[in-house]
């Protein structure tokens, strides 16, 4: 019950995150990169001042949920519906290309296999791990740059949400090839049910909030109850529909994004987010990293894994974006925005471990992918936007 | 690792706290009373929707630290130094009277005892449990009413801080009468060391922050790094000096209260506090309550215990306040403001349990005291201030 011990960890995390964030900005890199590096420095990788704990994991999860809720709240719903069909194709390409290239990578390292053999399913699973985009880092980077609400930003976020859903379906199919517990048909049904229930529930909740907002504008109850709705959506999505909590949070944001007070809610959540939860999330990525199990072979595989995973998304999403009418710089932004991986990739790997499809040693590759993509994406996006600013979004800034 | 489960608890806590808070206000009672009752309703006492968990305990502790940090930040340092001597006498009376009356209560129930006998030490310990004021509920109530910065408010807060220190010394003496582990001289030394180190460290930290604030006024780094300092003070106080974390947090607030941006820091902390942490703290008080072990004898003792504990503070602090020149209504406000008990009383009881001085069954009495005082204090303060408003503070509102 020594609760005061968390104060120590929290103080170190917040101060380190802020200092490294300021340093990163001084070096013209995005703040989030500094915060992730802060986690590497204070964590078991280097100084060992702070270790991962349940409390940090939970605070970080609230942080990422807040980030996605705010992204939803800030969405221009008309723009989203306009980008929807394109986002769907981009998402499909963003799942398909990494899946294929990941499978080939594994076969390249450990030998080809006949379709349907266990070796083949293992290879396919490495591809599956590569499919899951985790858009929160991209969202944070775009927000910092002021381009989250632009056409590119909206396309990335909606493609990533669709990507999440497709990724879950693929995962279920692949695991279904090994074990008989998972039933792909029920997954598709559940996913459909989630969106149907969300739309019906969302309309009712929106009407209730619109009434509340009209009667008591700019009162504490609006952001508090809204965040309550966000938590309920996150919980229900993950608990009953097998959909990531962050997808639920984003959808909750979409439900409330047309409220008069949506900016007010966003501001209140944003303050709590940057004061505590978001730094804990970004530092937490670095804290998770231990590089003890690394040996030559795994290191080589990991490097190849990271490169393939990153380029597969850039190529898959980028080419489809270009074909859909985006300019070359904008297509590149979308490809790079979609290449970040996060918690979801670890969750997928964890599912594979339980199903006996992947060895624990490959977690190192996944963590390396998360770190490299989390650091590279914000930097590359910043460079790209500096050289090729987006006109519409720049006007909205 | 099912982190999403906390979303469910958090959603229920936040929504229930807000709804009961609004209801309480509609019934002209302070919001915090509604939030505590929300905890009783959703907790194991009634609906059983949410149970105490490590996460809730930790979030609640951050909440109470924030509350005290903000109280420190909002303090008028000149007023504090002016009220200091009076607060010291009030605190002494607030420790002495409950200690004596609590001891007599135990003897009244279980028979008188010779000074120094084990039975006497047990009786004395019941008195010791009664000494620890927990000012956070009073702070929240005064803040809601807009009177926290007045002369009465400042006196209560500083008396409660001094009370905490005296309470620790008394606790150490009483436990020292039973076991030989605890050394009263070292406690006094440690306490003195805490304040000396705090003053020296505080001056340095204040100068650094004044520089930072001058160079980067109104930037995120100011509130984030300030809260980092608050966490460090809380941690060091409890870890190395045996002083409550909330005292450390309050002192950190005092250190920074003269900054140009102290209002800015207060506002940022306040938003995070009312959005999440404070409701969790207040609901948490209700969640902790289970009334399973209650039987007739304990119930009778508990009622007597609660009454004696409340009146002892009102009489002790009230009479001394009156003698120090406060008006009768203001003396009553101080007495009632000092009568709240909280976590610290439970911590004291826990120490007694470890030392073999108190049975687990008496925890029911302590919890009852916490609940009754937490609900009664804000209501009584509101009534008193409505009838006898404080002139100076009303002008500051």
PDB file of N, CA and C in Angstrom, chain B residues 39-84:
ATOM      1  N   UNK B  39     -19.917   7.303  -3.906  1.00  0.00           N
ATOM      2  CA  UNK B  39     -19.052   6.169  -3.601  1.00  0.00           C
ATOM      3  C   UNK B  39     -19.751   5.125  -2.752  1.00  0.00           C
ATOM      4  N   UNK B  40     -20.530   5.593  -1.770  1.00  0.00           N
ATOM      5  CA  UNK B  40     -21.284   4.647  -0.931  1.00  0.00           C
ATOM      6  C   UNK B  40     -22.295   3.887  -1.780  1.00  0.00           C
ATOM      7  N   UNK B  41     -22.936   4.596  -2.724  1.00  0.00           N
ATOM      8  CA  UNK B  41     -23.992   3.969  -3.526  1.00  0.00           C
ATOM      9  C   UNK B  41     -23.419   2.960  -4.516  1.00  0.00           C
ATOM     10  N   UNK B  42     -22.350   3.342  -5.253  1.00  0.00           N
ATOM     11  CA  UNK B  42     -21.839   2.418  -6.272  1.00  0.00           C
ATOM     12  C   UNK B  42     -20.897   1.370  -5.673  1.00  0.00           C
ATOM     13  N   UNK B  43     -20.450   1.575  -4.440  1.00  0.00           N
ATOM     14  CA  UNK B  43     -19.463   0.684  -3.827  1.00  0.00           C
ATOM     15  C   UNK B  43     -20.067  -0.548  -3.178  1.00  0.00           C
ATOM     16  N   UNK B  44     -19.235  -1.302  -2.467  1.00  0.00           N
ATOM     17  CA  UNK B  44     -19.674  -2.555  -1.847  1.00  0.00           C
ATOM     18  C   UNK B  44     -20.788  -2.379  -0.816  1.00  0.00           C
ATOM     19  N   UNK B  45     -20.943  -1.159  -0.303  1.00  0.00           N
ATOM     20  CA  UNK B  45     -21.994  -0.884   0.676  1.00  0.00           C
ATOM     21  C   UNK B  45     -23.390  -1.092   0.092  1.00  0.00           C
ATOM     22  N   UNK B  46     -23.598  -0.710  -1.176  1.00  0.00           N
ATOM     23  CA  UNK B  46     -24.934  -0.805  -1.750  1.00  0.00           C
ATOM     24  C   UNK B  46     -24.946  -1.578  -3.070  1.00  0.00           C
ATOM     25  N   UNK B  47     -24.652  -0.914  -4.192  1.00  0.00           N
ATOM     26  CA  UNK B  47     -24.825  -1.579  -5.488  1.00  0.00           C
ATOM     27  C   UNK B  47     -23.685  -2.540  -5.845  1.00  0.00           C
ATOM     28  N   UNK B  48     -22.498  -2.293  -5.303  1.00  0.00           N
ATOM     29  CA  UNK B  48     -21.374  -3.177  -5.607  1.00  0.00           C
ATOM     30  C   UNK B  48     -20.908  -3.115  -7.059  1.00  0.00           C
ATOM     31  N   UNK B  49     -21.138  -1.982  -7.740  1.00  0.00           N
ATOM     32  CA  UNK B  49     -20.727  -1.858  -9.147  1.00  0.00           C
ATOM     33  C   UNK B  49     -19.213  -1.738  -9.283  1.00  0.00           C
ATOM     34  N   UNK B  50     -18.607  -1.033  -8.326  1.00  0.00           N
ATOM     35  CA  UNK B  50     -17.167  -0.785  -8.399  1.00  0.00           C
ATOM     36  C   UNK B  50     -16.559  -1.187  -7.065  1.00  0.00           C
ATOM     37  N   UNK B  51     -15.420  -1.871  -7.117  1.00  0.00           N
ATOM     38  CA  UNK B  51     -14.710  -2.175  -5.891  1.00  0.00           C
ATOM     39  C   UNK B  51     -13.401  -1.418  -5.847  1.00  0.00           C
ATOM     40  N   UNK B  52     -12.938  -1.180  -4.645  1.00  0.00           N
ATOM     41  CA  UNK B  52     -11.622  -0.603  -4.416  1.00  0.00           C
ATOM     42  C   UNK B  52     -10.588  -1.385  -5.206  1.00  0.00           C
ATOM     43  N   UNK B  53      -9.652  -0.704  -5.847  1.00  0.00           N
ATOM     44  CA  UNK B  53      -8.540  -1.391  -6.507  1.00  0.00           C
ATOM     45  C   UNK B  53      -7.296  -0.548  -6.313  1.00  0.00           C
ATOM     46  N   UNK B  54      -6.134  -1.153  -6.559  1.00  0.00           N
ATOM     47  CA  UNK B  54      -4.875  -0.398  -6.442  1.00  0.00           C
ATOM     48  C   UNK B  54      -4.936   0.854  -7.284  1.00  0.00           C
ATOM     49  N   UNK B  55      -5.457   0.708  -8.497  1.00  0.00           N
ATOM     50  CA  UNK B  55      -5.491   1.839  -9.409  1.00  0.00           C
ATOM     51  C   UNK B  55      -6.297   2.994  -8.824  1.00  0.00           C
ATOM     52  N   UNK B  56      -7.461   2.676  -8.269  1.00  0.00           N
ATOM     53  CA  UNK B  56      -8.315   3.721  -7.695  1.00  0.00           C
ATOM     54  C   UNK B  56      -7.622   4.369  -6.497  1.00  0.00           C
ATOM     55  N   UNK B  57      -6.992   3.541  -5.657  1.00  0.00           N
ATOM     56  CA  UNK B  57      -6.284   4.083  -4.496  1.00  0.00           C
ATOM     57  C   UNK B  57      -5.192   5.044  -4.943  1.00  0.00           C
ATOM     58  N   UNK B  58      -4.460   4.669  -6.006  1.00  0.00           N
ATOM     59  CA  UNK B  58      -3.350   5.506  -6.461  1.00  0.00           C
ATOM     60  C   UNK B  58      -3.855   6.804  -7.104  1.00  0.00           C
ATOM     61  N   UNK B  59      -4.901   6.695  -7.923  1.00  0.00           N
ATOM     62  CA  UNK B  59      -5.463   7.898  -8.539  1.00  0.00           C
ATOM     63  C   UNK B  59      -5.996   8.834  -7.449  1.00  0.00           C
ATOM     64  N   UNK B  60      -6.647   8.244  -6.424  1.00  0.00           N
ATOM     65  CA  UNK B  60      -7.204   9.044  -5.334  1.00  0.00           C
ATOM     66  C   UNK B  60      -6.095   9.779  -4.594  1.00  0.00           C
ATOM     67  N   UNK B  61      -4.981   9.097  -4.416  1.00  0.00           N
ATOM     68  CA  UNK B  61      -3.864   9.714  -3.698  1.00  0.00           C
ATOM     69  C   UNK B  61      -3.305  10.884  -4.505  1.00  0.00           C
ATOM     70  N   UNK B  62      -3.226  10.716  -5.809  1.00  0.00           N
ATOM     71  CA  UNK B  62      -2.805  11.850  -6.651  1.00  0.00           C
ATOM     72  C   UNK B  62      -3.822  12.980  -6.496  1.00  0.00           C
ATOM     73  N   UNK B  63      -5.098  12.624  -6.427  1.00  0.00           N
ATOM     74  CA  UNK B  63      -6.142  13.633  -6.274  1.00  0.00           C
ATOM     75  C   UNK B  63      -5.971  14.455  -5.017  1.00  0.00           C
ATOM     76  N   UNK B  64      -5.681  13.799  -3.898  1.00  0.00           N
ATOM     77  CA  UNK B  64      -5.578  14.530  -2.635  1.00  0.00           C
ATOM     78  C   UNK B  64      -4.290  15.361  -2.613  1.00  0.00           C
ATOM     79  N   UNK B  65      -3.249  14.833  -3.253  1.00  0.00           N
ATOM     80  CA  UNK B  65      -2.008  15.605  -3.359  1.00  0.00           C
ATOM     81  C   UNK B  65      -2.238  16.868  -4.193  1.00  0.00           C
ATOM     82  N   UNK B  66      -2.971  16.742  -5.291  1.00  0.00           N
ATOM     83  CA  UNK B  66      -3.288  17.911  -6.124  1.00  0.00           C
ATOM     84  C   UNK B  66      -4.078  18.954  -5.349  1.00  0.00           C
ATOM     85  N   UNK B  67      -5.041  18.471  -4.583  1.00  0.00           N
ATOM     86  CA  UNK B  67      -5.893  19.347  -3.780  1.00  0.00           C
ATOM     87  C   UNK B  67      -5.043  20.172  -2.823  1.00  0.00           C
ATOM     88  N   UNK B  68      -4.104  19.494  -2.158  1.00  0.00           N
ATOM     89  CA  UNK B  68      -3.283  20.180  -1.167  1.00  0.00           C
ATOM     90  C   UNK B  68      -2.249  21.076  -1.833  1.00  0.00           C
ATOM     91  N   UNK B  69      -1.732  20.651  -2.980  1.00  0.00           N
ATOM     92  CA  UNK B  69      -0.777  21.475  -3.726  1.00  0.00           C
ATOM     93  C   UNK B  69      -1.456  22.777  -4.134  1.00  0.00           C
ATOM     94  N   UNK B  70      -2.673  22.661  -4.633  1.00  0.00           N
ATOM     95  CA  UNK B  70      -3.410  23.851  -5.040  1.00  0.00           C
ATOM     96  C   UNK B  70      -3.752  24.748  -3.855  1.00  0.00           C
ATOM     97  N   UNK B  71      -4.039  24.114  -2.708  1.00  0.00           N
ATOM     98  CA  UNK B  71      -4.299  24.916  -1.507  1.00  0.00           C
ATOM     99  C   UNK B  71      -3.048  25.706  -1.152  1.00  0.00           C
ATOM    100  N   UNK B  72      -1.884  25.058  -1.263  1.00  0.00           N
ATOM    101  CA  UNK B  72      -0.625  25.741  -0.994  1.00  0.00           C
ATOM    102  C   UNK B  72      -0.379  26.873  -1.986  1.00  0.00           C
ATOM    103  N   UNK B  73      -0.603  26.578  -3.276  1.00  0.00           N
ATOM    104  CA  UNK B  73      -0.398  27.585  -4.331  1.00  0.00           C
ATOM    105  C   UNK B  73      -1.276  28.813  -4.123  1.00  0.00           C
ATOM    106  N   UNK B  74      -2.481  28.581  -3.595  1.00  0.00           N
ATOM    107  CA  UNK B  74      -3.419  29.683  -3.442  1.00  0.00           C
ATOM    108  C   UNK B  74      -3.254  30.433  -2.134  1.00  0.00           C
ATOM    109  N   UNK B  75      -2.253  30.012  -1.332  1.00  0.00           N
ATOM    110  CA  UNK B  75      -2.098  30.626  -0.010  1.00  0.00           C
ATOM    111  C   UNK B  75      -1.503  32.030  -0.119  1.00  0.00           C
ATOM    112  N   UNK B  76      -1.987  32.895   0.760  1.00  0.00           N
ATOM    113  CA  UNK B  76      -1.400  34.221   0.898  1.00  0.00           C
ATOM    114  C   UNK B  76      -0.331  34.099   1.982  1.00  0.00           C
ATOM    115  N   UNK B  77       0.946  34.126   1.560  1.00  0.00           N
ATOM    116  CA  UNK B  77       2.046  33.816   2.465  1.00  0.00           C
ATOM    117  C   UNK B  77       2.091  34.765   3.665  1.00  0.00           C
ATOM    118  N   UNK B  78       1.770  36.036   3.418  1.00  0.00           N
ATOM    119  CA  UNK B  78       1.770  37.020   4.512  1.00  0.00           C
ATOM    120  C   UNK B  78       0.715  36.664   5.550  1.00  0.00           C
ATOM    121  N   UNK B  79      -0.453  36.319   5.032  1.00  0.00           N
ATOM    122  CA  UNK B  79      -1.557  35.921   5.916  1.00  0.00           C
ATOM    123  C   UNK B  79      -1.152  34.692   6.738  1.00  0.00           C
ATOM    124  N   UNK B  80      -0.469  33.753   6.061  1.00  0.00           N
ATOM    125  CA  UNK B  80      -0.051  32.521   6.737  1.00  0.00           C
ATOM    126  C   UNK B  80       0.895  32.829   7.888  1.00  0.00           C
ATOM    127  N   UNK B  81       1.886  33.708   7.630  1.00  0.00           N
ATOM    128  CA  UNK B  81       2.850  34.031   8.672  1.00  0.00           C
ATOM    129  C   UNK B  81       2.162  34.761   9.824  1.00  0.00           C
ATOM    130  N   UNK B  82       1.143  35.565   9.452  1.00  0.00           N
ATOM    131  CA  UNK B  82       0.401  36.291  10.483  1.00  0.00           C
ATOM    132  C   UNK B  82      -0.410  35.314  11.346  1.00  0.00           C
ATOM    133  N   UNK B  83      -1.034  34.308  10.689  1.00  0.00           N
ATOM    134  CA  UNK B  83      -1.877  33.372  11.444  1.00  0.00           C
ATOM    135  C   UNK B  83      -1.043  32.271  12.102  1.00  0.00           C
ATOM    136  N   UNK B  84       0.235  32.143  11.715  1.00  0.00           N
ATOM    137  CA  UNK B  84       1.083  31.051  12.198  1.00  0.00           C
ATOM    138  C   UNK B  84       1.028  30.781  13.696  1.00  0.00           C
TER     139      UNK B  84
END
